[in-house]
Amino acid sequence: MTLAQRYRQEGRQEGRQEGFLKGRQDYILEVLSLRFGRVPEGLREAVHGIEDDDRLRTLLGAAIQCESLEAFAEAI
């Protein structure tokens, strides 16, 4: 594999990972929106700032189970 091919492959892998994380972030915000209505911008920004997949997976569960937006915000 040439150096250029390796860089292209790494770029594609990084792009897929970024897309996956963005999707998980969007799922969390969609769940919150469906359950509680409008999600404050600050909370949206906080979710979009998280780039750890395990943390996002945990927060998706919290979004599904939390009692309120305030309770979800505390989970962050």
mmCIF file of C-alpha atoms in Angstrom:
data_model
loop_
_atom_site.group_PDB
_atom_site.id
_atom_site.type_symbol
_atom_site.label_atom_id
_atom_site.label_comp_id
_atom_site.label_asym_id
_atom_site.label_seq_id
_atom_site.Cartn_x
_atom_site.Cartn_y
_atom_site.Cartn_z
ATOM 1 C CA MET A 1 0.000 0.000 0.000
ATOM 2 C CA THR A 2 1.397 3.372 -0.943
ATOM 3 C CA LEU A 3 1.591 6.264 1.475
ATOM 4 C CA ALA A 4 -1.142 8.100 -0.434
ATOM 5 C CA GLN A 5 -3.445 5.066 -0.265
ATOM 6 C CA ARG A 6 -2.829 4.738 3.457
ATOM 7 C CA TYR A 7 -3.700 8.426 4.021
ATOM 8 C CA ARG A 8 -6.888 8.059 1.970
ATOM 9 C CA GLN A 9 -7.883 4.980 3.941
ATOM 10 C CA GLU A 10 -7.206 6.713 7.257
ATOM 11 C CA GLY A 11 -9.199 9.716 6.075
ATOM 12 C CA ARG A 12 -12.156 7.523 5.166
ATOM 13 C CA GLN A 13 -12.007 5.757 8.534
ATOM 14 C CA GLU A 14 -11.909 9.079 10.385
ATOM 15 C CA GLY A 15 -14.828 10.359 8.308
ATOM 16 C CA ARG A 16 -16.891 7.266 9.095
ATOM 17 C CA GLN A 17 -16.112 7.597 12.811
ATOM 18 C CA GLU A 18 -17.067 11.286 12.817
ATOM 19 C CA GLY A 19 -20.302 10.459 10.992
ATOM 20 C CA PHE A 20 -21.098 7.701 13.453
ATOM 21 C CA LEU A 21 -20.542 9.992 16.449
ATOM 22 C CA LYS A 22 -22.633 12.762 14.847
ATOM 23 C CA GLY A 23 -25.413 10.248 14.289
ATOM 24 C CA ARG A 24 -25.320 9.111 17.910
ATOM 25 C CA GLN A 25 -25.381 12.747 19.091
ATOM 26 C CA ASP A 26 -28.361 13.434 16.833
ATOM 27 C CA TYR A 27 -30.204 10.339 18.156
ATOM 28 C CA ILE A 28 -29.791 11.597 21.711
ATOM 29 C CA LEU A 29 -31.141 15.026 20.808
ATOM 30 C CA GLU A 30 -34.038 13.510 18.854
ATOM 31 C CA VAL A 31 -35.050 11.358 21.834
ATOM 32 C CA LEU A 32 -34.918 14.382 24.126
ATOM 33 C CA SER A 33 -36.912 16.455 21.656
ATOM 34 C CA LEU A 34 -39.595 13.803 21.277
ATOM 35 C CA ARG A 35 -39.901 13.372 25.029
ATOM 36 C CA PHE A 36 -39.594 16.953 26.261
ATOM 37 C CA GLY A 37 -40.088 19.311 23.322
ATOM 38 C CA ARG A 38 -37.539 21.991 22.559
ATOM 39 C CA VAL A 39 -34.009 21.181 23.718
ATOM 40 C CA PRO A 40 -32.089 24.281 24.865
ATOM 41 C CA GLU A 41 -29.156 25.304 22.676
ATOM 42 C CA GLY A 42 -26.678 24.952 25.533
ATOM 43 C CA LEU A 43 -27.687 21.329 26.022
ATOM 44 C CA ARG A 44 -27.447 20.717 22.268
ATOM 45 C CA GLU A 45 -23.945 22.143 22.234
ATOM 46 C CA ALA A 46 -22.949 20.021 25.216
ATOM 47 C CA VAL A 47 -24.119 16.834 23.484
ATOM 48 C CA HIS A 48 -22.391 17.797 20.221
ATOM 49 C CA GLY A 49 -19.197 18.407 22.171
ATOM 50 C CA ILE A 50 -18.996 14.787 23.376
ATOM 51 C CA GLU A 51 -16.883 12.613 21.102
ATOM 52 C CA ASP A 52 -16.501 9.477 23.205
ATOM 53 C CA ASP A 53 -18.704 6.671 21.858
ATOM 54 C CA ASP A 54 -19.082 4.910 25.209
ATOM 55 C CA ARG A 55 -20.149 8.148 26.846
ATOM 56 C CA LEU A 56 -22.647 8.837 24.058
ATOM 57 C CA ARG A 57 -24.072 5.317 24.400
ATOM 58 C CA THR A 58 -24.564 5.900 28.126
ATOM 59 C CA LEU A 59 -26.204 9.263 27.453
ATOM 60 C CA LEU A 60 -28.573 7.723 24.917
ATOM 61 C CA GLY A 61 -29.820 5.428 27.671
ATOM 62 C CA ALA A 62 -30.102 8.406 30.000
ATOM 63 C CA ALA A 63 -32.097 10.327 27.367
ATOM 64 C CA ILE A 64 -34.535 7.441 27.132
ATOM 65 C CA GLN A 65 -34.921 6.978 30.899
ATOM 66 C CA CYS A 66 -34.478 10.421 32.479
ATOM 67 C CA GLU A 67 -37.367 12.167 34.194
ATOM 68 C CA SER A 68 -36.646 15.619 32.763
ATOM 69 C CA LEU A 69 -34.227 17.669 30.692
ATOM 70 C CA GLU A 70 -32.698 18.855 33.945
ATOM 71 C CA ALA A 71 -32.036 15.280 35.016
ATOM 72 C CA PHE A 72 -30.428 14.562 31.648
ATOM 73 C CA ALA A 73 -28.261 17.672 31.933
ATOM 74 C CA GLU A 74 -27.029 16.413 35.308
ATOM 75 C CA ALA A 75 -26.031 13.114 33.644
ATOM 76 C CA ILE A 76 -23.723 14.999 31.322
#
